[in-house]
Amino acid sequence: MRLRVAAGGPAALKVLAAAGAAAAPVRLVWGGPIERPLAPLSPPWAPALELDSGTVLFSPNAICQFFFLARGEEPTDLTNQWLEWEATELQPAASAALYAQLVHGRKGLEAVEALGKLLAHIEQNLSRRGTAYLAGDTKSVADVVVWGTLFPVLQDETSLPSELQVLRTWFQSMTLSEACRKAADSVLMPKALLEFKSYLQKQPPPCLAMERITSNEPEPSLQEEEGSEPALTEEEITAAVDAWAHGAAALPKPWQPQKPVLPVEGMRNVLITSALPYVNNVPHLGNIIGCVLSADTFARYCRLRNWNTLYVCGTDEYGTATETKAVEEGLTPQEICNKYNAIHADIYRWFDISFDYFGRTTTPYQTTIAQDIFQRLLARGFLLQDTVEQLQCEDCQRFLADRFVEGTCPFCSYEEARGDQCDKCGKLINAVELKNPQCKLCRGVPVVKPTQHLFLDLPKLEEQLEPWLEQSWATGDWTANARYITRSWIRDGLKPRCITRDLKWGTPVPLDGFRDKVFYVWFDAPIGYLSITANYTDQWERWWKNPQQVELYNFMAKDNVPFHSVIFPCSLLGADDNYTLVNHLIATEYLNYEDGKFSKSRGVGVFGDMAKDTGIPADIWRFYLLYLRPEGQDSAFSWSDLMLKNNSELLNNLGNFINRAGMFVCKFFGGTVPDMVLTPDDKRLLARVTLELHQYHQLLEKVRIRDALRCILSISRHGNQYIQVNEPWKRIKGDEKDRQRAGTVTGVAVNMASMLAVMLQPYMPSVSLAIQGQLCIPPDCFVLSHNFTCTLPPGHRVGTVSPLFQKLEHDQIEALRKRFGGGQPEDLAVEPQAKQTPPASEPPPAPVTLTAPGDPQLIQELTEEVAKQGNHVRQLKANKAEKAQVDTEVAKLLELKKQLALAEGKSPEVPVPKGKRKK
């Protein structure tokens, strides 16, 4: 193998370190950063590995993976996640930081500002897992790749924030390893760095705005952090003033689509679906943000952009889950579907979800369309017949469908895995693979019996699937987790997938020998998108057989990804009927509840039918769920944080600004917008607001819903600061010049409030409507453009202005926390010995008081002690210390964490012994 690297090129660092760590037998060829690369389209300084076969690898990460694979080290799922994150998140930010260092001469913390959230992400993951390295207790290719990207920027350790102690330990450990040290000495030579710097100076700077767009971490908006405001150019200021002057006449006219909404030639036609919720349960907050609320926010944004938009959803009503619920409640499956479809519809109506149509899958159209796709797959040779072994419950005298079986996962040993999928590791499984299976109906032990079934031949369809995926990834916006999960499926090799089940409640299989069976829900359910649209309009094919004109967005939680990215597309590709396939697959991580999971049976967490009984308006719920939307990693609902965000961001920031702007018009100018004479400061404000508006559009066009919300809050912060600095309530009492200034400030502020009303509509539609009513904003102004224009000109009359938000009180929140906290928390259930009376030689534990949190000083001290002790434990593990010593220090760490939890007023989490399941 011949490895060509350019001295001074940062990508060479990770490649050489990986070659050293994996002891790869390579012949090094050194080149300069301006030489022609071995591989076409690769950057001049990028390394290239020429294999003995003549194949050339030019992706640095692919080269690193090749070295470790050649040594026999297969990557784990966690390793692959780190590599995906490094490529999509860390590399762009590190490139920007390196450019700032080498070209702009920035030093220390200033140079690595763009890496702040990403470094914290590494810190949090190392801390949470308690391992010495990123993917475990031994070094992997992920460690080498991430270190190699960071080292050129962080080699001066003053650049590394001092509070990231765990990251510092890991980084120093990697830097001191022989392979990394030798690579750094070889690559980062002063002369070579000068050449690389000279090359960079001729290149355009990395686009920081795009880095924010593609980051999976929550990013502050342009002006959210003090001192982070970018310099404005004269061109930006002039353009903003010109746009302002054109007023409402420059806005596009709001688009009013025909009913039913159908694709329109020459327009952007957007078809939006959210994963069909199972009809057999009540959705909790995590279900709502993961699917319908995220899709609704984007659909509302699309309509404000005058994009021709159709948003459909409905309840998924067939399958084992419905039969199970029917048995539990003593109803027929149809009665269960009718009951819960109404519950779902009522919940979504209260949350103000703007479906164009909310339907269900138990319709004649579902049968017709599903059977047609099946017949086309059968005719084209994409279905297989096979005898499979299936679990049969002899006591119930029936074959058990997947959801009637529960047992231990064969992959991760989770003891409550379902017969179709493990909720812990996410892998799809066949029920017969479960260890210790049980019938969920009678708790008997089922036996394995043979039965005939039909399979979708995924391996045969793979040659159509892969080029379609590459094209969709290249042209569409798929979230990083959606890409990763799909790649994992492809990498592991596709296998035929059973599409029939021995059930009665489902779409019948129209084939002799199988007419007593129904389609498996994950073959059948995604077809529900088509049948629901068909129930909305008999011209449904104009949406679903029109990929040339229609853009399809699928919204879901990450556990639904493989069915939407592999199985359903394979079904449509095999059917060969010009179906519209997904262009943009938007998947969230999970939303947890406080420190645990939602559980209807234990009364833990807020479910959709309960939210309206809390006294908190739907728009507050929408705002908070969207504020913490789990876009890049899991997030957790917190009552304390809900109160904090409502009282700070909504009441004191957004609501305060809009109310003051409107009240000044009423109080000082008789309810009429005054004349405005813009000063240079006002013009700069227009430009700043315009930049935030542009960022808002960039983020939402990439479906970065959570981050775009921060742009709204940033604009209102600008507005509050603008009012505070100019003090119109004082100037109105001064001379003519002061009164004119008060008028200008009030006029600009109320126009900012008018624009915020429109920007806020996708997130808080009722609040947006209230602002529209109070400020009497013309309906024609309720459209989003890329310019901040004067929509409320001098002479415009506003209405009655009143507060938009109410303060959430501590007692109110504590009552709600207690109400939705359930009984004994699942996380506190431990093995029986943990509840025994302590031996006489040990003092009994002090009584625990959860209602009186400690003072901030104590919390700060304990937080530092926990971080210090955790760092110590990781160092011991990294140095392969004796197990007894490690256990002693781990016990100290757990005790410190317990003290910290008590000081914060939380219930301390009792550790569960390794290998034992939490009850």
CSV table of N, CA and C in Angstrom, one decimal, residues 478-559:
chain,number,residue,atom,x,y,z
A,478,TRP,N,-31.5,14.9,4.8
A,478,TRP,CA,-31.8,13.8,5.8
A,478,TRP,C,-31.0,14.1,7.0
A,479,THR,N,-31.6,13.9,8.2
A,479,THR,CA,-30.9,14.1,9.4
A,479,THR,C,-29.8,13.1,9.6
A,480,ALA,N,-28.8,13.5,10.4
A,480,ALA,CA,-27.6,12.6,10.5
A,480,ALA,C,-27.9,11.2,11.0
A,481,ASN,N,-28.9,11.2,12.0
A,481,ASN,CA,-29.2,9.9,12.5
A,481,ASN,C,-30.0,9.0,11.5
A,482,ALA,N,-30.8,9.7,10.6
A,482,ALA,CA,-31.4,8.9,9.6
A,482,ALA,C,-30.4,8.3,8.6
A,483,ARG,N,-29.4,9.1,8.2
A,483,ARG,CA,-28.4,8.6,7.3
A,483,ARG,C,-27.6,7.4,8.0
A,484,TYR,N,-27.3,7.6,9.3
A,484,TYR,CA,-26.5,6.6,9.9
A,484,TYR,C,-27.2,5.3,10.1
A,485,ILE,N,-28.5,5.4,10.5
A,485,ILE,CA,-29.3,4.2,10.7
A,485,ILE,C,-29.5,3.4,9.4
A,486,THR,N,-29.7,4.2,8.3
A,486,THR,CA,-29.9,3.6,7.0
A,486,THR,C,-28.6,2.9,6.5
A,487,ARG,N,-27.5,3.6,6.7
A,487,ARG,CA,-26.2,3.1,6.3
A,487,ARG,C,-25.9,1.8,7.1
A,488,SER,N,-26.3,1.7,8.3
A,488,SER,CA,-26.1,0.5,9.1
A,488,SER,C,-26.8,-0.6,8.6
A,489,TRP,N,-28.1,-0.4,8.1
A,489,TRP,CA,-28.9,-1.5,7.5
A,489,TRP,C,-28.2,-2.0,6.2
A,490,ILE,N,-27.8,-1.0,5.4
A,490,ILE,CA,-27.2,-1.4,4.1
A,490,ILE,C,-25.8,-2.2,4.4
A,491,ARG,N,-25.1,-1.6,5.3
A,491,ARG,CA,-23.8,-2.2,5.6
A,491,ARG,C,-23.9,-3.7,6.1
A,492,ASP,N,-24.9,-3.9,7.0
A,492,ASP,CA,-25.1,-5.2,7.5
A,492,ASP,C,-25.7,-6.2,6.6
A,493,GLY,N,-26.1,-5.7,5.4
A,493,GLY,CA,-26.6,-6.6,4.4
A,493,GLY,C,-28.1,-6.8,4.5
A,494,LEU,N,-28.9,-6.5,3.5
A,494,LEU,CA,-30.3,-6.7,3.5
A,494,LEU,C,-30.7,-8.1,3.4
A,495,LYS,N,-31.8,-8.5,4.1
A,495,LYS,CA,-32.3,-9.9,4.1
A,495,LYS,C,-33.8,-9.8,3.8
A,496,PRO,N,-34.3,-10.9,3.2
A,496,PRO,CA,-35.7,-10.9,2.9
A,496,PRO,C,-36.5,-10.6,4.2
A,497,ARG,N,-37.6,-9.9,4.0
A,497,ARG,CA,-38.4,-9.4,5.2
A,497,ARG,C,-39.8,-9.9,5.1
A,498,CYS,N,-40.2,-10.6,6.1
A,498,CYS,CA,-41.6,-11.2,6.1
A,498,CYS,C,-42.6,-10.1,6.1
A,499,ILE,N,-43.6,-10.2,5.2
A,499,ILE,CA,-44.7,-9.1,5.0
A,499,ILE,C,-46.0,-9.7,5.4
A,500,THR,N,-46.2,-10.9,5.9
A,500,THR,CA,-47.5,-11.4,6.3
A,500,THR,C,-47.5,-11.8,7.7
A,501,ARG,N,-48.7,-11.9,8.3
A,501,ARG,CA,-48.8,-12.3,9.7
A,501,ARG,C,-50.1,-13.1,9.8
A,502,ASP,N,-50.0,-14.0,10.8
A,502,ASP,CA,-51.2,-14.9,11.2
A,502,ASP,C,-52.1,-14.1,12.1
A,503,LEU,N,-52.9,-13.2,11.5
A,503,LEU,CA,-53.8,-12.4,12.3
A,503,LEU,C,-55.1,-12.3,11.5
A,504,LYS,N,-56.1,-11.7,12.1
A,504,LYS,CA,-57.4,-11.4,11.5
A,504,LYS,C,-57.6,-10.0,11.2
A,505,TRP,N,-57.0,-9.1,12.1
A,505,TRP,CA,-57.2,-7.7,12.0
A,505,TRP,C,-56.1,-7.0,11.2
A,506,GLY,N,-56.4,-6.8,9.9
A,506,GLY,CA,-55.4,-6.3,9.0
A,506,GLY,C,-55.9,-6.3,7.5
A,507,THR,N,-55.0,-5.8,6.7
A,507,THR,CA,-55.4,-5.9,5.2
A,507,THR,C,-55.2,-7.3,4.7
A,508,PRO,N,-56.2,-7.9,4.1
A,508,PRO,CA,-56.1,-9.3,3.7
A,508,PRO,C,-55.1,-9.5,2.6
A,509,VAL,N,-54.5,-10.6,2.6
A,509,VAL,CA,-53.5,-11.0,1.5
A,509,VAL,C,-54.3,-11.6,0.4
A,510,PRO,N,-54.2,-11.0,-0.8
A,510,PRO,CA,-55.0,-11.5,-2.0
A,510,PRO,C,-54.3,-12.5,-2.8
A,511,LEU,N,-54.0,-13.7,-2.1
A,511,LEU,CA,-53.3,-14.7,-2.8
A,511,LEU,C,-53.7,-16.1,-2.3
A,512,ASP,N,-54.0,-17.0,-3.2
A,512,ASP,CA,-54.5,-18.3,-2.7
A,512,ASP,C,-53.4,-18.9,-1.8
A,513,GLY,N,-53.8,-19.6,-0.8
A,513,GLY,CA,-52.9,-20.2,0.2
A,513,GLY,C,-52.5,-19.3,1.3
A,514,PHE,N,-52.9,-18.0,1.1
A,514,PHE,CA,-52.5,-17.0,2.2
A,514,PHE,C,-53.7,-16.1,2.6
A,515,ARG,N,-54.9,-16.5,2.1
A,515,ARG,CA,-56.0,-15.6,2.3
A,515,ARG,C,-56.5,-15.6,3.8
A,516,ASP,N,-55.9,-16.5,4.6
A,516,ASP,CA,-56.3,-16.4,6.0
A,516,ASP,C,-55.3,-15.5,6.8
A,517,LYS,N,-54.4,-14.9,6.1
A,517,LYS,CA,-53.4,-14.0,6.7
A,517,LYS,C,-53.6,-12.6,6.3
A,518,VAL,N,-52.9,-11.7,7.0
A,518,VAL,CA,-53.0,-10.2,6.7
A,518,VAL,C,-51.5,-9.7,6.5
A,519,PHE,N,-51.4,-8.5,5.9
A,519,PHE,CA,-50.1,-7.9,5.7
A,519,PHE,C,-49.5,-7.5,7.1
A,520,TYR,N,-48.2,-7.7,7.2
A,520,TYR,CA,-47.5,-7.2,8.4
A,520,TYR,C,-47.6,-5.7,8.4
A,521,VAL,N,-47.8,-5.2,9.6
A,521,VAL,CA,-48.1,-3.7,9.8
A,521,VAL,C,-47.0,-2.8,9.2
A,522,TRP,N,-45.7,-3.3,9.2
A,522,TRP,CA,-44.7,-2.4,8.6
A,522,TRP,C,-44.5,-2.5,7.1
A,523,PHE,N,-45.2,-3.4,6.5
A,523,PHE,CA,-45.4,-3.3,5.1
A,523,PHE,C,-46.6,-2.5,4.8
A,524,ASP,N,-47.7,-2.6,5.6
A,524,ASP,CA,-49.0,-2.0,5.4
A,524,ASP,C,-49.1,-0.6,5.8
A,525,ALA,N,-48.5,-0.3,7.0
A,525,ALA,CA,-48.7,1.0,7.6
A,525,ALA,C,-48.2,2.2,6.8
A,526,PRO,N,-47.0,2.2,6.2
A,526,PRO,CA,-46.6,3.4,5.4
A,526,PRO,C,-47.5,3.6,4.2
A,527,ILE,N,-48.1,2.6,3.7
A,527,ILE,CA,-49.0,2.7,2.6
A,527,ILE,C,-50.2,3.6,3.0
A,528,GLY,N,-50.4,3.7,4.4
A,528,GLY,CA,-51.4,4.5,4.9
A,528,GLY,C,-51.3,6.0,4.5
A,529,TYR,N,-50.1,6.5,4.3
A,529,TYR,CA,-49.9,7.8,3.8
A,529,TYR,C,-50.7,8.0,2.5
A,530,LEU,N,-50.6,7.0,1.6
A,530,LEU,CA,-51.2,7.1,0.3
A,530,LEU,C,-52.7,7.0,0.5
A,531,SER,N,-53.2,6.0,1.3
A,531,SER,CA,-54.6,5.8,1.4
A,531,SER,C,-55.3,6.9,2.1
A,532,ILE,N,-54.6,7.5,3.1
A,532,ILE,CA,-55.2,8.7,3.8
A,532,ILE,C,-55.3,9.9,2.8
A,533,THR,N,-54.3,10.1,2.0
A,533,THR,CA,-54.4,11.1,0.9
A,533,THR,C,-55.6,10.8,0.0
A,534,ALA,N,-55.7,9.5,-0.4
A,534,ALA,CA,-56.8,9.1,-1.3
A,534,ALA,C,-58.2,9.4,-0.6
A,535,ASN,N,-58.3,9.3,0.7
A,535,ASN,CA,-59.6,9.6,1.4
A,535,ASN,C,-59.8,11.1,1.4
A,536,TYR,N,-58.7,11.9,1.3
A,536,TYR,CA,-58.8,13.4,1.2
A,536,TYR,C,-59.2,13.8,-0.2
A,537,THR,N,-58.6,13.2,-1.2
A,537,THR,CA,-58.9,13.6,-2.6
A,537,THR,C,-58.8,12.4,-3.5
A,538,ASP,N,-59.7,12.3,-4.4
A,538,ASP,CA,-59.7,11.2,-5.4
A,538,ASP,C,-58.5,11.4,-6.4
A,539,GLN,N,-57.9,12.6,-6.3
A,539,GLN,CA,-56.8,12.9,-7.2
A,539,GLN,C,-55.4,12.6,-6.5
A,540,TRP,N,-55.4,11.7,-5.6
A,540,TRP,CA,-54.3,11.5,-4.7
A,540,TRP,C,-53.0,11.1,-5.5
A,541,GLU,N,-53.2,10.5,-6.7
A,541,GLU,CA,-52.0,10.1,-7.4
A,541,GLU,C,-51.2,11.3,-7.9
A,542,ARG,N,-51.8,12.5,-8.0
A,542,ARG,CA,-51.1,13.7,-8.4
A,542,ARG,C,-50.1,14.1,-7.3
A,543,TRP,N,-50.3,13.6,-6.1
A,543,TRP,CA,-49.2,13.8,-5.1
A,543,TRP,C,-48.3,12.6,-5.0
A,544,TRP,N,-48.8,11.4,-5.1
A,544,TRP,CA,-48.0,10.2,-4.8
A,544,TRP,C,-47.5,9.5,-6.0
A,545,LYS,N,-47.8,9.9,-7.2
A,545,LYS,CA,-47.2,9.3,-8.4
A,545,LYS,C,-46.7,10.5,-9.3
A,546,ASN,N,-46.0,11.4,-8.6
A,546,ASN,CA,-45.6,12.6,-9.3
A,546,ASN,C,-44.2,13.1,-8.7
A,547,PRO,N,-43.2,12.3,-8.8
A,547,PRO,CA,-41.9,12.7,-8.2
A,547,PRO,C,-41.3,13.9,-8.9
A,548,GLN,N,-41.7,14.1,-10.1
A,548,GLN,CA,-41.1,15.3,-10.9
A,548,GLN,C,-41.5,16.6,-10.3
A,549,GLN,N,-42.7,16.7,-9.7
A,549,GLN,CA,-43.2,17.9,-9.2
A,549,GLN,C,-43.3,18.0,-7.7
A,550,VAL,N,-43.2,16.9,-7.0
A,550,VAL,CA,-43.5,16.9,-5.5
A,550,VAL,C,-42.3,16.6,-4.7
A,551,GLU,N,-42.1,17.4,-3.6
A,551,GLU,CA,-41.0,17.1,-2.7
A,551,GLU,C,-41.7,16.5,-1.4
A,552,LEU,N,-41.2,15.3,-1.0
A,552,LEU,CA,-41.8,14.6,0.1
A,552,LEU,C,-40.9,14.7,1.3
A,553,TYR,N,-41.5,15.2,2.4
A,553,TYR,CA,-40.9,15.2,3.7
A,553,TYR,C,-41.5,14.2,4.7
A,554,ASN,N,-40.7,13.3,5.2
A,554,ASN,CA,-41.2,12.4,6.2
A,554,ASN,C,-40.7,12.8,7.6
A,555,PHE,N,-41.6,13.0,8.6
A,555,PHE,CA,-41.1,13.3,10.0
A,555,PHE,C,-41.4,12.1,10.9
A,556,MET,N,-40.5,11.8,11.8
A,556,MET,CA,-40.6,10.6,12.6
A,556,MET,C,-39.5,10.6,13.7
A,557,ALA,N,-39.7,9.7,14.7
A,557,ALA,CA,-38.6,9.5,15.7
A,557,ALA,C,-37.7,8.4,15.0
A,558,LYS,N,-36.5,8.4,15.6
A,558,LYS,CA,-35.4,7.6,14.9
A,558,LYS,C,-35.7,6.1,14.8
A,559,ASP,N,-36.6,5.5,15.7
A,559,ASP,CA,-36.9,4.1,15.7
A,559,ASP,C,-37.7,3.7,14.4
